[in-house]
Coordinates of C-alpha atoms and ligand atoms in Angstrom, one line a residue:
X1 CA -41.7 115.2 88.6
X2 CA -41.8 117.6 91.5
X3 CA -41.5 121.2 90.5
X4 CA -38.6 123.2 92.0
X5 CA -40.0 126.3 93.6
X6 CA -39.6 128.5 96.7
X7 CA -42.5 126.6 98.3
X8 CA -40.9 123.2 97.5
X9 CA -37.7 124.4 99.2
X10 CA -39.6 125.6 102.3
X11 CA -41.6 122.3 102.5
X12 CA -38.4 120.2 102.1
X13 CA -36.6 122.4 104.8
X14 CA -39.3 121.2 107.3
X15 CA -38.5 117.6 106.2
X16 CA -34.8 117.8 106.5
X17 CA -34.5 117.7 102.7
X18 CA -35.3 114.0 102.6
X19 CA -38.1 114.2 100.1
X20 CA -36.2 115.3 96.9
X21 CA -36.5 112.9 94.0
X22 CA -33.5 112.0 91.9
X23 CA -33.2 114.5 89.1
X24 CA -33.3 111.8 86.4
X25 CA -33.8 108.1 86.3
X26 CA -31.2 105.6 85.3
X27 CA -33.1 102.7 83.6
X28 CA -31.8 99.7 81.6
X29 CA -32.1 100.2 78.0
X30 CA -35.3 98.9 76.1
X31 CA -35.1 96.7 73.0
X32 CA -36.1 99.5 70.6
X33 CA -36.8 103.2 70.6
X34 CA -38.4 105.6 68.0
X35 CA -35.2 107.6 68.2
X36 CA -31.7 107.2 69.8
X37 CA -29.5 110.1 70.4
X38 CA -25.9 109.2 70.9
X39 CA -24.1 111.6 73.3
X40 CA -25.5 113.2 76.5
X41 CA -23.8 116.4 76.1
X42 CA -25.7 119.7 75.8
X43 CA -26.4 119.3 72.2
X44 CA -27.7 115.7 72.5
X45 CA -29.8 116.4 75.5
X46 CA -31.3 119.5 74.0
X47 CA -32.0 117.5 70.8
X48 CA -34.0 115.0 73.0
X49 CA -35.7 117.7 74.8
X50 CA -37.0 119.5 71.8
X51 CA -38.0 116.2 70.1
X52 CA -40.3 115.7 73.1
X53 CA -41.4 119.3 73.6
X54 CA -41.8 120.5 70.0
X55 CA -42.6 117.2 68.2
X56 CA -44.2 115.0 70.9
X57 CA -41.6 112.3 70.3
X58 CA -40.7 110.8 73.7
X59 CA -39.9 107.1 73.1
X60 CA -36.2 108.2 73.0
X61 CA -33.0 107.0 74.4
X62 CA -29.9 109.3 75.0
X63 CA -26.8 107.0 75.1
X64 CA -23.7 108.2 76.8
X65 CA -20.4 106.4 77.1
X66 CA -19.4 108.4 80.3
X67 CA -21.5 110.6 82.4
X68 CA -23.9 113.2 81.1
X69 CA -22.4 116.6 80.6
X70 CA -18.9 115.1 81.2
X71 CA -17.6 116.0 77.6
X72 CA -17.1 119.5 76.3
X73 CA -20.4 120.6 77.8
X74 CA -18.9 120.4 81.3
X75 CA -15.5 121.7 80.3
X76 CA -16.0 125.0 78.5
X77 CA -15.6 128.6 79.7
X78 CA -19.5 129.1 79.3
X79 CA -19.4 132.1 76.9
X80 CA -22.7 132.9 75.2
X81 CA -23.0 135.4 72.3
X82 CA -24.4 135.5 68.9
X83 CA -22.3 138.2 67.1
X84 CA -21.4 136.0 64.2
X85 CA -20.9 137.3 60.6
X86 CA -22.9 135.2 58.2
X87 CA -26.8 135.2 58.2
X88 CA -27.2 131.5 58.8
X89 CA -24.9 131.6 61.8
X90 CA -26.5 134.7 63.3
X91 CA -29.8 133.0 63.0
X92 CA -29.0 129.9 64.9
X93 CA -26.7 131.5 67.5
X94 CA -29.2 134.3 68.2
X95 CA -32.1 131.6 68.4
X96 CA -30.0 129.9 70.9
X97 CA -29.1 133.1 72.9
X98 CA -32.8 134.1 73.0
X99 CA -33.7 130.6 74.4
X100 CA -31.1 131.1 77.1
X101 CA -32.9 134.1 78.2
X102 CA -35.8 132.0 79.4
X103 CA -34.2 128.5 79.8
X104 CA -34.4 128.5 83.6
X105 CA -38.1 129.1 83.6
X106 CA -38.6 126.7 80.6
X107 CA -36.7 123.8 82.3
X108 CA -37.7 124.7 85.8
X109 CA -34.0 124.6 86.6
X110 CA -31.7 127.5 87.4
X111 CA -29.1 127.5 84.6
X112 CA -27.6 130.8 86.0
X113 CA -27.8 132.7 82.7
X114 CA -26.0 135.9 83.3
X115 CA -26.3 138.3 80.3
X116 CA -23.6 140.4 81.7
X117 CA -22.2 141.8 78.5
X118 CA -19.4 140.6 76.2
X119 CA -16.5 142.4 74.5
X120 CA -14.4 141.3 71.6
X121 CA -11.4 143.5 71.7
X122 CA -9.9 145.1 68.6
X123 CA -6.1 145.3 69.1
X124 CA -5.1 145.9 65.5
X125 CA -6.4 148.0 62.6
X126 CA -7.4 144.9 60.8
X127 CA -9.6 143.8 63.7
X128 CA -11.3 147.2 63.8
X129 CA -12.4 146.7 60.3
X130 CA -13.5 143.2 60.9
X131 CA -15.6 144.0 63.9
X132 CA -17.1 147.0 62.4
X133 CA -18.2 144.9 59.5
X134 CA -19.7 142.3 61.8
X135 CA -21.6 145.1 63.8
X136 CA -23.1 146.2 60.5
X137 CA -24.0 142.7 59.5
X138 CA -25.5 142.1 63.0
X139 CA -27.6 145.3 62.6
X140 CA -29.1 143.8 59.4
X141 CA -29.7 140.4 61.0
X142 CA -31.5 142.0 64.0
X143 CA -28.7 141.0 66.5
X144 CA -28.0 143.7 69.0
X145 CA -24.3 144.5 69.0
X146 CA -22.4 147.7 68.7
X147 CA -18.9 149.0 68.0
X148 CA -17.4 150.9 71.0
X149 CA -14.3 152.9 71.4
X150 CA -11.4 152.5 73.9
X151 CA -12.8 154.9 76.5
X152 CA -16.0 152.9 76.8
X153 CA -14.0 149.7 76.9
X154 CA -12.1 151.1 79.9
X155 CA -15.4 152.2 81.5
X156 CA -16.8 148.6 81.2
X157 CA -13.5 146.9 82.2
X158 CA -11.7 149.0 84.8
X159 CA -8.9 146.4 85.2
X160 CA -7.9 146.6 81.5
X161 CA -4.8 148.3 80.3
X162 CA -5.8 149.9 77.1
X163 CA -2.3 151.4 76.3
X164 CA -0.4 148.3 76.0
X165 CA 2.9 148.9 74.1
X166 CA 2.4 146.0 71.7
X167 CA -1.3 145.6 71.4
X168 CA -3.2 148.7 72.6
X169 CA -7.0 148.3 72.9
X170 CA -8.4 150.3 69.9
X171 CA -12.2 149.5 70.6
X172 CA -14.4 146.4 70.8
X173 CA -17.5 144.6 69.4
X174 CA -19.9 144.8 72.3
X175 CA -22.9 142.5 72.8
X176 CA -24.7 143.8 75.9
X177 CA -27.0 140.7 76.2
X178 CA -24.0 138.2 75.7
X179 CA -22.6 136.5 78.8
X180 CA -22.4 133.2 80.6
X181 CA -24.5 130.4 82.0
X182 CA -23.6 127.5 84.4
X183 CA -22.6 124.7 81.9
X184 CA -23.4 121.7 84.2
X185 CA -26.7 123.1 85.1
X186 CA -27.6 123.4 81.4
X187 CA -26.9 119.6 80.9
X188 CA -28.6 118.7 84.2
X189 CA -31.6 120.8 83.4
X190 CA -32.2 119.2 80.1
X191 CA -31.5 115.8 81.4
X192 CA -34.2 116.3 84.2
X193 CA -36.7 117.5 81.7
X194 CA -36.0 114.6 79.3
X195 CA -36.3 112.1 82.1
X196 CA -39.6 113.8 83.2
X197 CA -41.0 113.2 79.7
X198 CA -40.2 109.6 79.9
X199 CA -37.1 109.4 78.0
X200 CA -34.3 107.0 79.0
X201 CA -30.9 108.5 79.7
X202 CA -28.4 105.6 79.6
X203 CA -25.0 106.4 81.0
X204 CA -21.8 104.4 81.0
X205 CA -22.9 102.8 77.7
X206 CA -20.6 103.1 74.7
X207 CA -21.9 102.9 71.2
X208 CA -19.4 100.6 69.4
X209 CA -21.1 99.9 66.1
X210 CA -24.1 101.2 64.0
X211 CA -26.2 98.5 62.3
X212 CA -27.7 99.3 58.9
X213 CA -29.8 97.3 56.4
X214 CA -30.3 98.4 52.9
X215 CA -28.5 101.8 53.6
X216 CA -30.9 102.6 56.4
X217 CA -30.2 102.6 60.1
X218 CA -31.6 99.9 62.3
X219 CA -29.9 100.2 65.7
X220 CA -26.7 100.5 67.6
X221 CA -24.3 97.9 69.2
X222 CA -23.4 99.2 72.6
X223 CA -21.4 98.1 75.7
X224 CA -24.9 97.1 77.2
X225 CA -26.0 95.1 74.1
X226 CA -27.8 95.8 70.9
X227 CA -30.5 98.6 70.9
X228 CA -32.8 99.0 68.0
X229 CA -34.1 102.4 66.7
X230 CA -36.2 103.9 63.9
X231 CA -34.0 107.1 63.8
X232 CA -30.5 107.8 65.1
X233 CA -29.1 111.2 65.9
X234 CA -25.2 111.3 66.4
X235 CA -24.3 114.2 68.7
X236 CA -20.8 113.3 70.0
X237 CA -18.5 116.3 69.3
X238 CA -14.9 115.1 69.2
X239 CA -15.9 111.6 68.5
X240 CA -18.0 112.4 65.5
X241 CA -15.4 110.9 63.1
X242 CA -15.5 107.6 64.9
X243 CA -19.3 107.4 64.9
X244 CA -19.5 108.3 61.2
X245 CA -16.9 105.6 60.5
X246 CA -19.2 103.1 62.4
X247 CA -22.1 104.1 60.3
X248 CA -20.0 103.9 57.0
X249 CA -19.4 107.5 56.0
X250 CA -16.6 110.0 56.3
X251 CA -16.9 113.5 57.9
X252 CA -14.9 116.7 57.1
X253 CA -14.1 117.2 60.8
X254 CA -11.0 116.8 62.9
X255 CA -10.5 116.4 66.6
X256 CA -8.2 118.6 68.7
X257 CA -7.8 119.4 72.3
X258 CA -8.9 122.9 73.6
X259 CA -7.7 123.9 77.0
X260 CA -8.8 126.3 79.8
X261 CA -7.8 127.2 83.3
X262 CA -9.0 129.1 86.4
X263 CA -7.2 131.2 89.0
X264 CA -7.6 131.3 92.7
X265 CA -10.8 133.2 93.6
X266 CA -10.5 137.0 94.1
X267 CA -12.9 139.8 94.9
X268 CA -15.3 140.7 92.2
X269 CA -13.3 142.9 89.6
X270 CA -14.7 142.2 86.1
X271 CA -18.5 141.9 85.5
X272 CA -18.3 141.4 81.7
X273 CA -16.7 138.8 79.5
X274 CA -13.6 139.8 77.4
X275 CA -12.1 138.2 74.4
X276 CA -8.8 139.2 73.0
X277 CA -8.5 137.4 69.8
X278 CA -5.3 138.8 68.4
X279 CA -3.3 137.9 71.4
X280 CA -5.5 134.8 71.7
X281 CA -7.0 134.6 75.2
X282 CA -10.3 135.3 76.9
X283 CA -11.4 135.9 80.5
X284 CA -14.5 136.2 82.7
X285 CA -15.0 136.0 86.5
X286 CA -17.0 133.1 87.9
X287 CA -19.5 133.5 90.6
X288 CA -16.9 132.0 93.0
X289 CA -14.4 134.8 92.1
X290 CA -12.1 132.7 89.9
X291 CA -10.9 134.3 86.8
X292 CA -11.9 131.8 84.1
X293 CA -9.3 131.9 81.3
X294 CA -9.2 130.1 77.9
X295 CA -6.9 130.0 75.1
X296 CA -6.4 128.3 71.8
X297 CA -6.6 124.7 70.5
X298 CA -3.6 122.4 70.5
X299 CA -1.9 122.5 67.0
X300 CA -2.2 118.7 66.4
X301 CA -5.0 116.2 66.4
X302 CA -5.5 114.4 69.7
X303 CA -8.0 113.0 72.1
X304 CA -6.5 114.1 75.5
X305 CA -8.8 115.8 77.9
X306 CA -6.0 117.2 80.1
X307 CA -4.2 120.4 80.3
X308 CA -0.5 121.0 79.5
X309 CA 2.1 123.3 81.1
X310 CA 3.2 125.1 77.9
X311 CA -0.5 126.1 77.5
X312 CA -0.7 128.0 80.9
X313 CA 2.4 129.8 80.0
X314 CA 1.3 130.7 76.4
X315 CA -2.2 131.9 77.4
X316 CA -1.1 134.0 80.3
X317 CA 1.8 135.5 78.4
X318 CA -0.8 136.5 75.7
X319 CA -3.2 138.2 78.2
X320 CA -0.8 139.7 80.7
X321 CA -0.2 143.0 78.8
X322 CA -3.9 143.7 78.6
X323 CA -4.7 142.5 82.1
X324 CA -1.5 143.2 84.2
X325 CA -3.5 142.1 87.3
X326 CA -3.2 138.3 86.3
X327 CA 0.5 138.4 86.7
X328 CA 0.0 138.1 90.6
X329 CA -2.7 135.3 90.5
X330 CA -2.1 131.7 91.2
X331 CA -3.6 129.4 88.7
X332 CA -5.6 126.6 90.5
X333 CA -6.8 124.2 87.8
X334 CA -6.7 123.5 84.1
X335 CA -8.3 121.0 81.8
X336 CA -9.0 120.1 78.2
X337 CA -11.9 118.9 76.0
X338 CA -11.9 117.3 72.5
X339 CA -13.4 119.8 70.1
X340 CA -14.7 118.9 66.6
X341 CA -13.4 121.4 64.0
X342 CA -14.7 121.9 60.4
X343 CA -12.8 123.9 57.7
X344 CA -15.2 126.9 57.7
X345 CA -15.5 126.8 61.6
X346 CA -19.3 126.3 61.2
X347 CA -21.3 123.3 62.5
X348 CA -22.8 120.4 60.6
X349 CA -26.6 119.7 61.3
X350 CA -27.3 117.3 58.5
X351 CA -28.7 114.2 56.9
X352 CA -26.1 111.6 56.2
X353 CA -25.6 109.0 53.3
X354 CA -27.3 106.5 55.8
X355 CA -31.1 106.7 55.8
X356 CA -32.7 107.9 59.0
X357 CA -29.2 108.7 60.5
X358 CA -28.6 112.3 61.3
X359 CA -25.5 114.2 62.5
X360 CA -24.9 117.3 64.7
X361 CA -21.3 118.3 65.1
X362 CA -18.5 120.6 64.1
X363 CA -19.3 123.1 66.9
X364 CA -15.6 123.2 67.6
X365 CA -14.5 125.7 70.2
X366 CA -17.8 127.5 70.4
X367 CA -20.9 125.3 70.7
X368 CA -21.9 125.9 74.4
X369 CA -23.8 129.0 73.4
X370 CA -25.5 127.2 70.6
X371 CA -26.9 124.4 72.7
X372 CA -30.7 125.3 72.7
X373 CA -30.7 126.6 69.1
X374 CA -28.8 123.5 67.9
X375 CA -31.1 121.0 69.8
X376 CA -34.2 122.9 68.4
X377 CA -32.8 122.6 64.9
X378 CA -31.6 118.9 65.2
X379 CA -35.0 117.9 66.7
X380 CA -36.7 119.4 63.7
X381 CA -34.4 117.4 61.4
X382 CA -34.7 114.1 63.2
X383 CA -38.6 114.5 63.6
X384 CA -39.3 115.4 60.0
X385 CA -36.3 113.9 58.1
X386 CA -35.6 117.2 56.4
X387 CA -33.8 120.2 57.8
X388 CA -35.8 123.2 58.8
X389 CA -34.7 126.9 58.1
X390 CA -32.2 127.1 61.0
X391 CA -30.3 124.0 59.8
X392 CA -30.7 124.1 56.0
X393 CA -27.3 125.7 55.3
X394 CA -25.3 123.5 57.7
X395 CA -25.4 120.3 55.6
X396 CA -22.2 118.1 55.4
X397 CA -22.1 118.4 51.6
X398 CA -21.4 122.1 51.6
X399 CA -17.7 121.2 51.8
X400 CA -17.8 119.3 48.5
X401 CA -19.9 122.1 46.8
X402 CA -17.7 124.9 48.1
X403 CA -20.7 126.5 50.0
X404 CA -18.7 127.4 53.1
X405 CA -20.2 129.5 55.9
X406 CA -16.9 131.2 56.9
X407 CA -16.8 132.1 60.4
X408 CA -13.0 132.1 60.9
X409 CA -13.1 135.6 62.4
X410 CA -16.0 134.9 64.8
X411 CA -15.2 131.4 65.6
X412 CA -11.7 130.5 64.4
X413 CA -10.1 132.0 67.5
X414 CA -13.0 133.1 69.7
X415 CA -15.2 130.7 71.6
Ligands
FAD501 C1 -11.8 124.3 77.1 C2 -13.1 124.6 76.3 C3 -13.6 125.9 76.3 C4 -14.8 126.1 75.5 N1 -15.3 127.4 75.7 C5 -16.6 127.7 75.1 C6 -17.2 128.8 75.3 O1 -16.7 129.6 76.2 N2 -18.4 129.1 74.7 C7 -18.9 128.2 73.8 O2 -19.9 128.4 73.3 N3 -18.3 127.0 73.7 C8 -17.2 126.7 74.2 N4 -16.5 125.5 74.0 C9 -17.1 124.5 73.1 C10 -18.3 123.7 73.7 O3 -17.9 123.3 75.0 C11 -18.8 122.6 72.7 O4 -18.9 123.1 71.5 C12 -20.0 121.9 73.3 O5 -20.0 121.7 74.6 C13 -20.3 120.7 72.5 O6 -21.3 120.1 73.1 P1 -21.8 118.6 72.5 O7 -23.0 118.2 73.3 O8 -21.8 118.6 71.2 O9 -20.5 117.7 73.0 P2 -20.1 117.1 74.4 O10 -20.5 117.8 75.6 O11 -18.6 116.7 74.3 O12 -20.9 115.7 74.4 C14 -20.6 114.7 73.6 C15 -20.9 113.3 74.3 O13 -20.8 112.2 73.5 C16 -20.2 111.1 74.2 N5 -19.8 110.2 73.3 C17 -18.6 110.2 72.5 N6 -18.5 109.0 71.9 C18 -19.5 108.2 72.3 C19 -19.9 106.9 72.0 N7 -19.2 106.1 71.2 N8 -20.9 106.3 72.7 C20 -21.7 107.0 73.6 N9 -21.4 108.3 73.9 C21 -20.3 108.9 73.2 C22 -19.1 111.9 75.0 O14 -18.8 111.1 76.2 C23 -19.8 113.2 75.4 O15 -20.3 113.2 76.7 C24 -15.4 125.2 74.8 C25 -14.9 123.8 74.7 C26 -13.6 123.6 75.5 C27 -13.1 122.2 75.5

């Protein structure tokens, strides 16, 4: 595959840009693969990429029922951070954040990683205690975060109102190397790299059944026919329950819609990401100038990928005291994604009761930031059949055994 570079752009400019190759191939499925990954979201594509890059396994198909990156990966608010509380979470999220630092060079694809800084506001005394505790935990884990006071918050976010009558800003947990990346580019960059390694990305192909023999996976029934495999990785976020059902086991995961919206574009006014978890809203400014705003999950299980009017009102009402500027903005677009929530708000990267069948899910409202770390850990699991150190604690049996990785403060509300 031709490398993207300044020289390639100059050469193509002389050729009216007629010489660019397609970023990835769209082949018909083969009869059998060493590994099939179901789901061409960020986590599925990253799993395939690290299977090839770290383990030399390239006879791989990534099967997607829609278009690649069209699930939650292309619908999120792109926040990247690693300021979690528990050691196992900090390890995998910080691995992911550090891989984002070099992802554009690694994939030869500009994912527009922007470590602009991220603040989680404390607007109650309870939150001050919670975030100071997280800052101490992060210091022990080697994750660079700090507790900052309201004056520093105001300096970093001039448009913020720190003296709100209901919820004044009392400080924040600050991660200077947290930020955002372009979500579609992450999916496209991984897809291009997978295709370049000879892997097959098969879109518009729904997995409808999982074939097992003697408790071991043999292949998948799809809308394009049966495809055999030696190993199967299920990486389908909000549809994990359905895929697990096809394979014959149950998962402790529920699916709900999570919504977000963007405003009309305005001049640059906020160059950090701000999360206000007590009032439940968060905001950043896109490169186009839109204010990207996210809120909470719907309070009931559903599979809709649309927005709803009450959500616009609830989210803006929550943020308006802290950001009075948004009262005068028109909201342009809203949408939803189907997120996969576990009880302890931590993911599952696990073997399953079915031999050679592995699952990666439960990233809920916060898995965009985890994509490279999750793919790295899942590839390890699929290749070796046993979890490596990054994935070991995230097995699906922890809910039975009571070994929760409780991230309800870091991930229950925040994304
Ligand atoms: C509104 C919103 C805001 C968010 N904000 C953030 C944020 O700021 N930061 C953050 O870190 N995270 C955020 N998230 C969460 C994040 O987007 C997800 O955790 C992450 O994208 C999950 O990636 P994935 O690859 O697991 O899933 P997806 O991207 O959903 O990919 C799964 C794929 O599986 C496919 N699939 C499903 N069933 C089948 C089948 N039967 N056969 C074949 N293919 C199938 C789907 O079509 C889909 O493309 C947000 C999510 C939403 C919805």
